[in-house]
XYZ file of C-alpha atoms in Angstrom:
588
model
C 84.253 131.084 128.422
C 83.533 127.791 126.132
C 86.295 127.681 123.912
C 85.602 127.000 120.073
C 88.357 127.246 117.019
C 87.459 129.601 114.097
C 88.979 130.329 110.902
C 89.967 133.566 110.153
C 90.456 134.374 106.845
C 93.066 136.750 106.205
C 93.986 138.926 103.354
C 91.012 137.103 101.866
C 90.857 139.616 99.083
C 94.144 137.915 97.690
C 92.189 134.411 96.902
C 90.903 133.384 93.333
C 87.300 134.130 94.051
C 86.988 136.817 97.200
C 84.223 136.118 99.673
C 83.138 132.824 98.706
C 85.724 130.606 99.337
C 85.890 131.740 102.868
C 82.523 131.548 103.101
C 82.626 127.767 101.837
C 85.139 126.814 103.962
C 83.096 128.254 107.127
C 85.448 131.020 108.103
C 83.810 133.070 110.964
C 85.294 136.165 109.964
C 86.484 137.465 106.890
C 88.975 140.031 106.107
C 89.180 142.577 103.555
C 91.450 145.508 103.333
C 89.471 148.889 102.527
C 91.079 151.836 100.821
C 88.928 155.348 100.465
C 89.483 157.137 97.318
C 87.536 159.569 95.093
C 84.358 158.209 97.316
C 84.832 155.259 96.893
C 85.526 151.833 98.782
C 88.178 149.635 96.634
C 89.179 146.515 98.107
C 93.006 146.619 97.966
C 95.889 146.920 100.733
C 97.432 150.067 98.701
C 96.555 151.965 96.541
C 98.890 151.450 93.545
C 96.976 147.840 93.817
C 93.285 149.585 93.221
C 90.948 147.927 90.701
C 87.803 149.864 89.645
C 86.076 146.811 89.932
C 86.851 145.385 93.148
C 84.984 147.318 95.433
C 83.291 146.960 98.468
C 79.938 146.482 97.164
C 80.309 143.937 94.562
C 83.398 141.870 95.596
C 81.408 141.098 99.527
C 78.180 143.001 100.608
C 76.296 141.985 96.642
C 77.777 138.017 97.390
C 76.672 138.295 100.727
C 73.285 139.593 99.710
C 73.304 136.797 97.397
C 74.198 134.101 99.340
C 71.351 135.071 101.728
C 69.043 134.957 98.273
C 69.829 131.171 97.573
C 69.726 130.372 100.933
C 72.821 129.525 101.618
C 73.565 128.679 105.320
C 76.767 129.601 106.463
C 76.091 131.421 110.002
C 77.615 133.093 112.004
C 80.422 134.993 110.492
C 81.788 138.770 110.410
C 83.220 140.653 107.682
C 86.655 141.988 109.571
C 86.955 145.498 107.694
C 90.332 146.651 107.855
C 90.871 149.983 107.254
C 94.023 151.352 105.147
C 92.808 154.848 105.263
C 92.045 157.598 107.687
C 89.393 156.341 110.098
C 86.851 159.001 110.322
C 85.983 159.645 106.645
C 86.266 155.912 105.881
C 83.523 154.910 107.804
C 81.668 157.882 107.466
C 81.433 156.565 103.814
C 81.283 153.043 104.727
C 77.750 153.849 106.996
C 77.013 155.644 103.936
C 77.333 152.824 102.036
C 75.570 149.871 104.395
C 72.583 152.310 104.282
C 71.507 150.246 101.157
C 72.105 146.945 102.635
C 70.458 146.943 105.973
C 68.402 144.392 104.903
C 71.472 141.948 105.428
C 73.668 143.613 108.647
C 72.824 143.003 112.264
C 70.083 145.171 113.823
C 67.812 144.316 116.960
C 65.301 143.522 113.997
C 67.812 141.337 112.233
C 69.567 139.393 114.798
C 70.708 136.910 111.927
C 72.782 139.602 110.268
C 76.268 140.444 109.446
C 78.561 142.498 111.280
C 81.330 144.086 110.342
C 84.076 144.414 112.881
C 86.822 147.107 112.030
C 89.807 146.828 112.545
C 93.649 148.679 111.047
C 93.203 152.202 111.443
C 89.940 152.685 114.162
C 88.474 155.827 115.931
C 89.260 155.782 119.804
C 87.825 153.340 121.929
C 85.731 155.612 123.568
C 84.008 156.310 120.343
C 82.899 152.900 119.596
C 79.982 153.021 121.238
C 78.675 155.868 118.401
C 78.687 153.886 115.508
C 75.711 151.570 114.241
C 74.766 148.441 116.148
C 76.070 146.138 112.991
C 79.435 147.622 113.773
C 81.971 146.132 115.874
C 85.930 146.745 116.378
C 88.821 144.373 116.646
C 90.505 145.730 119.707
C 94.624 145.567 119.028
C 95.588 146.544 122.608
C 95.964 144.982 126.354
C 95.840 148.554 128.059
C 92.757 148.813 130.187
C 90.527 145.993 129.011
C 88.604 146.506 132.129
C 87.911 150.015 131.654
C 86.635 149.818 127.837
C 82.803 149.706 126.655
C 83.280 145.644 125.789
C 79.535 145.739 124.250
C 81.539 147.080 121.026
C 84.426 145.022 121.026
C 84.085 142.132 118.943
C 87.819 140.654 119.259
C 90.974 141.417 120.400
C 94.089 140.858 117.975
C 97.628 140.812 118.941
C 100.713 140.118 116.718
C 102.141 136.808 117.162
C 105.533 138.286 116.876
C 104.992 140.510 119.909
C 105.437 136.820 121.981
C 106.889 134.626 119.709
C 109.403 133.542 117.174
C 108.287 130.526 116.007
C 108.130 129.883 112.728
C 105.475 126.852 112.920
C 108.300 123.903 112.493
C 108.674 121.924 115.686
C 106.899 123.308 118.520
C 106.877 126.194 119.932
C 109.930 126.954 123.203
C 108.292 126.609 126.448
C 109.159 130.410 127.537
C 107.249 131.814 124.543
C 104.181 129.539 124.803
C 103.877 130.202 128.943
C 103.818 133.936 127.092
C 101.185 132.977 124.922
C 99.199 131.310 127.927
C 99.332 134.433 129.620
C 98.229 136.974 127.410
C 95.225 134.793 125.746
C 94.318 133.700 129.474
C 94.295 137.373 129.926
C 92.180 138.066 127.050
C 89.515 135.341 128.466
C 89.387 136.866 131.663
C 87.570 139.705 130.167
C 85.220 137.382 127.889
C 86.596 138.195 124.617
C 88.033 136.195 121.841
C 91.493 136.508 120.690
C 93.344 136.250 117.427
C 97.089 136.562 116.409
C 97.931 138.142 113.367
C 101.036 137.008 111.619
C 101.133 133.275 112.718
C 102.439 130.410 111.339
C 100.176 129.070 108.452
C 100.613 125.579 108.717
C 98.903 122.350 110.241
C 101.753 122.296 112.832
C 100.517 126.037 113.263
C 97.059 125.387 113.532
C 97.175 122.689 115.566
C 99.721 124.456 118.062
C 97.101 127.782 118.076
C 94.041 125.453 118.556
C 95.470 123.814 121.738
C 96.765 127.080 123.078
C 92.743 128.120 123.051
C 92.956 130.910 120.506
C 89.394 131.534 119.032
C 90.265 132.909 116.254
C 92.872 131.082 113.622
C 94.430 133.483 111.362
C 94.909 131.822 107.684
C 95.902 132.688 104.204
C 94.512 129.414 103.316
C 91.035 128.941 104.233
C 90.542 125.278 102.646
C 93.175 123.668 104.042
C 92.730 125.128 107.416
C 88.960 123.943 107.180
C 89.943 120.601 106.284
C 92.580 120.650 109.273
C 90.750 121.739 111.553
C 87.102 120.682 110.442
C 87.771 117.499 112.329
C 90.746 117.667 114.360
C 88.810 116.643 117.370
C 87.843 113.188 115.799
C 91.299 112.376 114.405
C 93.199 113.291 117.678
C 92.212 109.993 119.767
C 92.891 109.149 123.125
C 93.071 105.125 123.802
C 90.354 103.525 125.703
C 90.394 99.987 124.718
C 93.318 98.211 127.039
C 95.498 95.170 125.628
C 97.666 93.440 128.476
C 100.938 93.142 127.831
C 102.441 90.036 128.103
C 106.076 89.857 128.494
C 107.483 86.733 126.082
C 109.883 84.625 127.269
C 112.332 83.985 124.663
C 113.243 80.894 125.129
C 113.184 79.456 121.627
C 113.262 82.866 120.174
C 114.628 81.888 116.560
C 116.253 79.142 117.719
C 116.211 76.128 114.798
C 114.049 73.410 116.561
C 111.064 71.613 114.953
C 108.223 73.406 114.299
C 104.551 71.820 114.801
C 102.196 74.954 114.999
C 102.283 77.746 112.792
C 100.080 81.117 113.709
C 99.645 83.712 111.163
C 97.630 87.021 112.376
C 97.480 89.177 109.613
C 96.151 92.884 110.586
C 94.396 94.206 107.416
C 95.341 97.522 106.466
C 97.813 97.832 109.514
C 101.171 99.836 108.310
C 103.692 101.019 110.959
C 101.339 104.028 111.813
C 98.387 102.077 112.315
C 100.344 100.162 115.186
C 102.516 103.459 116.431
C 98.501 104.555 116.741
C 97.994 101.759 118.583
C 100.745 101.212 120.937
C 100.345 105.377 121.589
C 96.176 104.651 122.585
C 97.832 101.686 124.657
C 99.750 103.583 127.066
C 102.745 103.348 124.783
C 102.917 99.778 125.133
C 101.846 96.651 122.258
C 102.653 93.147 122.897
C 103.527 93.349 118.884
C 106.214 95.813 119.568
C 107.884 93.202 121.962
C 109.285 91.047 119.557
C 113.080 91.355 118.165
C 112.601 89.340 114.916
C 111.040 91.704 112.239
C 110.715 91.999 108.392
C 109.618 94.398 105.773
C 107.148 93.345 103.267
C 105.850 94.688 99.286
C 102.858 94.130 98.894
C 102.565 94.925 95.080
C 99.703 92.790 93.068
C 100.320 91.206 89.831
C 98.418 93.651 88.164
C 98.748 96.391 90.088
C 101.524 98.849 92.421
C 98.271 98.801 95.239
C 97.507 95.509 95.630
C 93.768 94.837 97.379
C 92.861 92.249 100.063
C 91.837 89.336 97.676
C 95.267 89.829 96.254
C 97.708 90.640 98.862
C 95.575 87.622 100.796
C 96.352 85.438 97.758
C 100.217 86.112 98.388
C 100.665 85.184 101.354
C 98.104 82.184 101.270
C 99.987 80.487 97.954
C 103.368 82.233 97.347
C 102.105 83.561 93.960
C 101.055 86.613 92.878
C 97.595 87.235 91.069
C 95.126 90.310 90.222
C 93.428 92.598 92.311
C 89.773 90.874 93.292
C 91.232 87.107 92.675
C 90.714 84.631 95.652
C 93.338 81.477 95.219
C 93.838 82.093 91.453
C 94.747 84.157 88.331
C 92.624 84.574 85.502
C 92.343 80.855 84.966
C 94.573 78.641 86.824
C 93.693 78.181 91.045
C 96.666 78.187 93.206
C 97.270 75.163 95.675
C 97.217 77.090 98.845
C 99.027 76.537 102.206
C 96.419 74.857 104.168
C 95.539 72.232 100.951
C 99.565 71.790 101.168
C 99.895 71.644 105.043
C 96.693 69.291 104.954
C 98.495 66.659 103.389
C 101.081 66.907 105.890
C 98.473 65.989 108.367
C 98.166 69.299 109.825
C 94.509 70.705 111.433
C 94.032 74.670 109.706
C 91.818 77.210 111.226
C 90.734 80.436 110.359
C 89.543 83.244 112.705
C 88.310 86.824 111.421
C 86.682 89.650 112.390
C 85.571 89.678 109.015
C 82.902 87.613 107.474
C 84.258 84.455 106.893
C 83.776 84.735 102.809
C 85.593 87.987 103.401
C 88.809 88.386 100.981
C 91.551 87.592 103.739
C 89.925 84.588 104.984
C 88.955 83.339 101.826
C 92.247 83.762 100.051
C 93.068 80.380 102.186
C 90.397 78.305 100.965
C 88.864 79.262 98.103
C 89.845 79.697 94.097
C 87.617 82.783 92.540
C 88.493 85.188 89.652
C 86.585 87.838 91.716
C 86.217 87.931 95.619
C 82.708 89.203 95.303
C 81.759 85.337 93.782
C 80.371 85.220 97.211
C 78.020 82.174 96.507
C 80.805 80.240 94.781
C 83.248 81.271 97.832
C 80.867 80.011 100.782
C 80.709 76.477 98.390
C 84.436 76.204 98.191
C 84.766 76.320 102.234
C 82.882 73.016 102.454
C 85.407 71.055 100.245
C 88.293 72.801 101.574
C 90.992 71.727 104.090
C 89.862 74.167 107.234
C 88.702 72.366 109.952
C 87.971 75.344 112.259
C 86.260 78.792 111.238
C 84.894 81.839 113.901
C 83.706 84.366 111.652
C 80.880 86.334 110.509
C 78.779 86.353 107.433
C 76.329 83.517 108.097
C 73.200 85.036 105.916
C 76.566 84.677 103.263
C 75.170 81.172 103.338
C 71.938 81.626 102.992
C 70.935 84.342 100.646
C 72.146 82.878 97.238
C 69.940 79.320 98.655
C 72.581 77.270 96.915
C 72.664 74.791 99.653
C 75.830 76.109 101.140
C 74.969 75.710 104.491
C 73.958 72.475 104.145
C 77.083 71.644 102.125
C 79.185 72.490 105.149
C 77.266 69.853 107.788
C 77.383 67.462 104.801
C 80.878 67.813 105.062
C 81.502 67.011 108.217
C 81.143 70.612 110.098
C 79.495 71.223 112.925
C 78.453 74.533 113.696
C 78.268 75.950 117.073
C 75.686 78.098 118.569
C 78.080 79.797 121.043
C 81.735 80.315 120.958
C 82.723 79.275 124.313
C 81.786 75.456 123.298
C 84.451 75.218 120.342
C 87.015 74.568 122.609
C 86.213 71.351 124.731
C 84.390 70.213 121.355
C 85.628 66.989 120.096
C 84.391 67.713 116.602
C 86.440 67.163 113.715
C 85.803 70.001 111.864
C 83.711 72.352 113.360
C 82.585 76.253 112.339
C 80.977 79.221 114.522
C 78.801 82.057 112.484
C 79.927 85.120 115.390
C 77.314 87.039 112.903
C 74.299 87.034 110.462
C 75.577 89.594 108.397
C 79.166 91.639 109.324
C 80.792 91.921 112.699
C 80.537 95.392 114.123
C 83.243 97.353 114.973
C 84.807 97.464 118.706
C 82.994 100.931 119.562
C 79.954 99.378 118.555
C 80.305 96.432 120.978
C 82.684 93.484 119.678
C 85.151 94.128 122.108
C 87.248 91.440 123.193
C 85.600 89.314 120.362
C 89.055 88.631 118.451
C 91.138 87.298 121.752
C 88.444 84.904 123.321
C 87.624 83.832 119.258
C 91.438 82.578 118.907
C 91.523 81.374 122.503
C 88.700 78.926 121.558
C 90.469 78.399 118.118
C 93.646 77.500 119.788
C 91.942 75.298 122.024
C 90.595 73.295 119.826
C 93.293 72.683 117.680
C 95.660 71.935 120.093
C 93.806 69.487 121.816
C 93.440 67.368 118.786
C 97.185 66.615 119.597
C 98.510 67.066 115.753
C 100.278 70.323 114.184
C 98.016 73.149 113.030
C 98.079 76.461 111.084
C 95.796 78.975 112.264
C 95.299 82.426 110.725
C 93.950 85.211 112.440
C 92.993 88.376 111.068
C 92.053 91.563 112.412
C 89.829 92.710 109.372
C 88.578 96.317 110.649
C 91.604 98.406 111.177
C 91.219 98.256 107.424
C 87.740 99.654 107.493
C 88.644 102.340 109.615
C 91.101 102.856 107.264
C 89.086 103.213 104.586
C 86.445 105.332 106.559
C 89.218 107.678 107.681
C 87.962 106.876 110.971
C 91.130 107.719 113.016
C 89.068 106.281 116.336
C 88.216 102.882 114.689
C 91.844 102.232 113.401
C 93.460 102.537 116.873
C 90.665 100.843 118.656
C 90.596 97.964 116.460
C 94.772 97.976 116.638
C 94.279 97.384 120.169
C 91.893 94.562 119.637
C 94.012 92.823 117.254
C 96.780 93.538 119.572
C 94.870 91.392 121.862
C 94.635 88.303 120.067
C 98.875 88.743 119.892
C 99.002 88.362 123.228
C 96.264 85.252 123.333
C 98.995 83.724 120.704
C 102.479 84.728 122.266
C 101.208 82.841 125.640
C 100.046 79.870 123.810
C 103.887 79.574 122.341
C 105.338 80.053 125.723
C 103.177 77.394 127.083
C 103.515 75.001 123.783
C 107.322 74.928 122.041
C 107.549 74.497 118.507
C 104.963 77.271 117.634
C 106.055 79.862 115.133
C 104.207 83.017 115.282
C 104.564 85.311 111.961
C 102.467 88.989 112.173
C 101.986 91.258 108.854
C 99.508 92.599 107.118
C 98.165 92.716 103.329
C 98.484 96.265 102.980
C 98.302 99.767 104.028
C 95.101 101.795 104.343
C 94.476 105.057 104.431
C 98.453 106.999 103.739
C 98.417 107.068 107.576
C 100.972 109.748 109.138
C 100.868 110.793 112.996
C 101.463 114.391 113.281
C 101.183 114.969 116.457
C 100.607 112.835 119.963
C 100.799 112.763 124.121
C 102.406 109.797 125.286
C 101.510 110.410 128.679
C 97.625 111.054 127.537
C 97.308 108.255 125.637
C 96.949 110.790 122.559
C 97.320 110.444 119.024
C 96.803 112.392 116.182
C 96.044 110.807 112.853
C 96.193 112.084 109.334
C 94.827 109.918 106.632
C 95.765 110.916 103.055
C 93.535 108.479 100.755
C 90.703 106.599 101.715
C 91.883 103.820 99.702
C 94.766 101.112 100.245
C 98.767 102.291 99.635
C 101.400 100.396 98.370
C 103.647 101.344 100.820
C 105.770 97.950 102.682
C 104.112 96.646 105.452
C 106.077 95.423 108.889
C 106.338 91.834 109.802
C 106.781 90.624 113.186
C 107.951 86.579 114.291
C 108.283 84.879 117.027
C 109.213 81.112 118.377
C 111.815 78.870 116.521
C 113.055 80.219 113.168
C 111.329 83.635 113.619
C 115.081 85.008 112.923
C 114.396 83.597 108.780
C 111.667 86.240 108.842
C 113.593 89.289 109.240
C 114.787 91.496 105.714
C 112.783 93.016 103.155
C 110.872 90.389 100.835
C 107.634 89.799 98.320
C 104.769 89.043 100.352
C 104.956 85.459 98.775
C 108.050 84.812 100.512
C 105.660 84.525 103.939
C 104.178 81.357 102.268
C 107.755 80.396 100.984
C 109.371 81.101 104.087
C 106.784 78.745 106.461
C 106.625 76.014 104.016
C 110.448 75.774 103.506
C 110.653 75.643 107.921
C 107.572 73.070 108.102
C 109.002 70.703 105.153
C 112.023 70.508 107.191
C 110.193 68.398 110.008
C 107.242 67.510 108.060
C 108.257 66.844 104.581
C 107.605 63.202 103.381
């Protein structure tokens, strides 16, 4: 039978507001203990624990009733009536009871109904079959499935402790969970649904019971097991994007020769977990995760413990600090930036993004703007800037404001392509490529292999114009995937980026004196990995914020003084640390 998880929420009579918040969080069955006294149904698991005003009526069938009234949608889903006194005269009084609210349980007539399914202390199975059609029974034994009337069972629950001692840390021992196997495979022969009482409430818990097949997940917390579980299935991801590995070769490896080409790749948003994603949905396997020289980096703002793009950007573009939202500048004062300094060094720069080229990475190494949404005054400042090479998106960024800054950037000297593949045999001198009207979509949604064959053209062109060159690439939407809690997009677009690594470790093989240096701007998202199959190409994801973190970031370098790169440092040291190597060689 089709297999789908449930909640189950137990001893739901113990939360703040009974009924509803199971119902809110879409459990499929809902628990509450029933006690018989004086003729009366009190909702309570003994009876030194009996309130006068908790009974059946107006703590679930009167919400229930309601919720149906405001048309609340929340289908389907079973009351699980668990009986703590003797069967018989319990639900005598409990048929007793319903009588008034047939107009919400299950009948032929009312297909849409509720059904109560008792369970605890039950009449023999062969008696089933004489109770109403809105009652079921949660069957609590193995003995003779075969020779039962099934038509009345609605589950079958076991005690977890009957198979296992796991306590939900870890994972469960192999022995226990082949027991497990067995008895819900068992369970499924017979076309029933199963649920364990007395599990381990926990996301390690849930998760373990979900991929076991149990139907039904028992819970004392209903909103975090909805939340869990809700979407599971989209934040455990299984790679399908491939990035080659190429295998380095080492040969100037942080060795102190000159240094003529500098290549900056900046993943936005990419922490540790976004590229442990990654190199999981890779077959276990990044060409990142092949080099030996590696950093930590804070990424702290001025202003601020979380810094944003604009600012973290800013860092590493000018080895100074500024605000959150400020492109190449505090409050007042612009920041000379590394490709105005490396410029006048007579080096080439280049930018390559899967961002719109106005977006705040790319920007941060041209332009000087209190905010990064000065979008007009951005797209100006790229004309009278020191790149010579852009692939990006945003194009209509240069049209919609009709401030003549398209124009400004062929009166500069630009030329911009109309395909990609001509940028690198052009003989230009500074030439630009809109990849995009408006933004860049995401790899699922077709841009896939856009990043490598952008900063294969990129390097290309630079290199043929037989002078040193800085070239930043960045790998804008792990970031947005990030933010989107998209676990999918983040290790999709890690791959991606991942690609583009390789594009650059092969062009340093093939061309000594480039230094490669990898980071990122920030965190996004509090990315943990609970979970994973190596051997699937599987990955769980857990995202805690849908905003940035200010957790350190992990910095990667490769080719001649890639060993000055390794520590823990300000983001503004990156800027520090490659002007200090290219002043060396360069310096007038």
């Amino acid at each position: 039978m089709a297999q789908r998880t449930n909640i189950h929420s137990h001893n739901d009579y113990k939360q703040a507001v009974p009924f509803w918040n199971a119902f809110a969080n879409g459990a499929a069955s809902i628990e509450v203990d029933l006690i018989l006294m004086n003729d009366s149904l009190y909702v309570a698991h003994e009876q030194e624990s009996i309130d006068p005003n908790r009974t059946f009526q107006s703590l679930y069938l009167e919400s229930i009733r309601q919720s149906i009234l405001l048309g609340l949608e929340h289908k389907p889903y079973f009351l699980l009536v668990d009986i703590k006194t003797k069967a018989e005269p319990t639900l005598r009084r409990l048929v007793e009871i319903c009588g008034e609210y047939r107009d919400i349980l299950y009948s032929h007539q009312n297909p849409d109904g509720i059904k109560l399914v008792i369970s605890g202390n039950r009449p023999p199975a062969k008696q089933y079959k004489d109770y109403p059609s809105y009652m079921m029974f949660d069957h609590q034994d193995l003995t003779g499935l075969g020779q039962l009337d099934l038509g009345k069972i609605a589950m079958i629950s076991l005690p977890f402790g009957n198979y296992s001692k796991w306590n939900g840390k870890g994972r469960i021992v192999e022995e226990e969970r082949q027991k497990l196997i067995q008895v819900i495979e068992e369970v499924h022969k017979v076309g029933k649904p199963i649920r364990f009482w007395a599990t381990p409430d926990s996301k390690s818990g849930w998760k373990a019971l979900h991929d076991l097949g149990v139907d039904y997940i028992n819970t004392d917390l209903p909103y975090e097991a909805n939340k869990y579980l809700s979407n599971l299935n989209e934040r455990l991801v299984t790679g399908e994007t491939i990035s080659e590995i190429y295998t380095p070769d080492f040969s100037s490896d942080g060795i102190h020769s000159k240094v003529d080409r500098v290549i900056l790749l900046i993943g936005d948003g990419t922490g540790l977990a976004q590229l442990h994603a990654g190199m999981v949905g890779n077959g276990n396997h990044l060409n990142i995760f092949n080099l030996k020289n590696i950093g930590l980096v804070k990424t702290q703002a001025s202003d601020d413990f979380t810094t944003d793009s604009a600012a973290g950007g800013t860092a590493i573009a000018t080895g100074r600090k500024t605000h959150n939202r400020g492109i190449g500048q505090n409050d007042t004062i612009p920041y000379k930036n590394i490709t105005t300094e490396l410029a006048a060094l007579n080096f080439s720069n280049g930018l390559v993004s899967s961002d719109n080229v106005t977006g705040a990475t790319p920007a941060a190494f041209y332009a000087h703007q209190k905010d990064r949404d000065n979008i007009n005054c951005i797209g100006l400042d790229l004309s009278h800037s020191a790149i010579d090479l852009f692939i990006a998106g945003g194009k209509n960024d240069f049209l919609r404001y009709k401030n003549g800054a398209l124009d400004s950037l062929v009166s500069e000297g630009f030329d911009i392509a109309s395909s990609m593949r001509e940028i690198g045999t052009s003989k230009s001198k500074r030439i630009g490529y809109f990849a995009s009207n408006h933004g860049l979509p995401s790899v699922l949604k077709g841009r896939e292999g856009y990043l490598s064959q952008a900063t294969q053209q990129a390097l290309e062109f630079l290199n043929q114009k037989k002078k040193p060159f800085f070239l930043m690439v960045e790998g804008a939407q792990i970031d947005t995937g990030g933010h989107q809690n998209d676990a999918k997009k983040v290790v999709e677009e890690v791959i991606d980026f991942d690609q583009a690594v390789a594009v650059v470790l092969e062009f340093a093989d093939k061309n000594p004196g480039t230094l490669v240096v990898i980071t990122a701007d920030h965190e996004t998202g509090g990315l943990t990995l609970p979970q994973g199959n190596i051997s699937k190409k599987q990955i769980e994801l857990e995202f805690s914020t849908d905003d940035h973190t200010g957790i350190m970031v992990p910095l990667f370098a490769y080719g001649p003084h890639a060993d000055e790169f390794r520590g823990v440092y300000e983001n503004t040291e990156i800027y520090t640390k490659i002007m200090a190597i290219i002043m060396r060689y360069h310096g007038k």
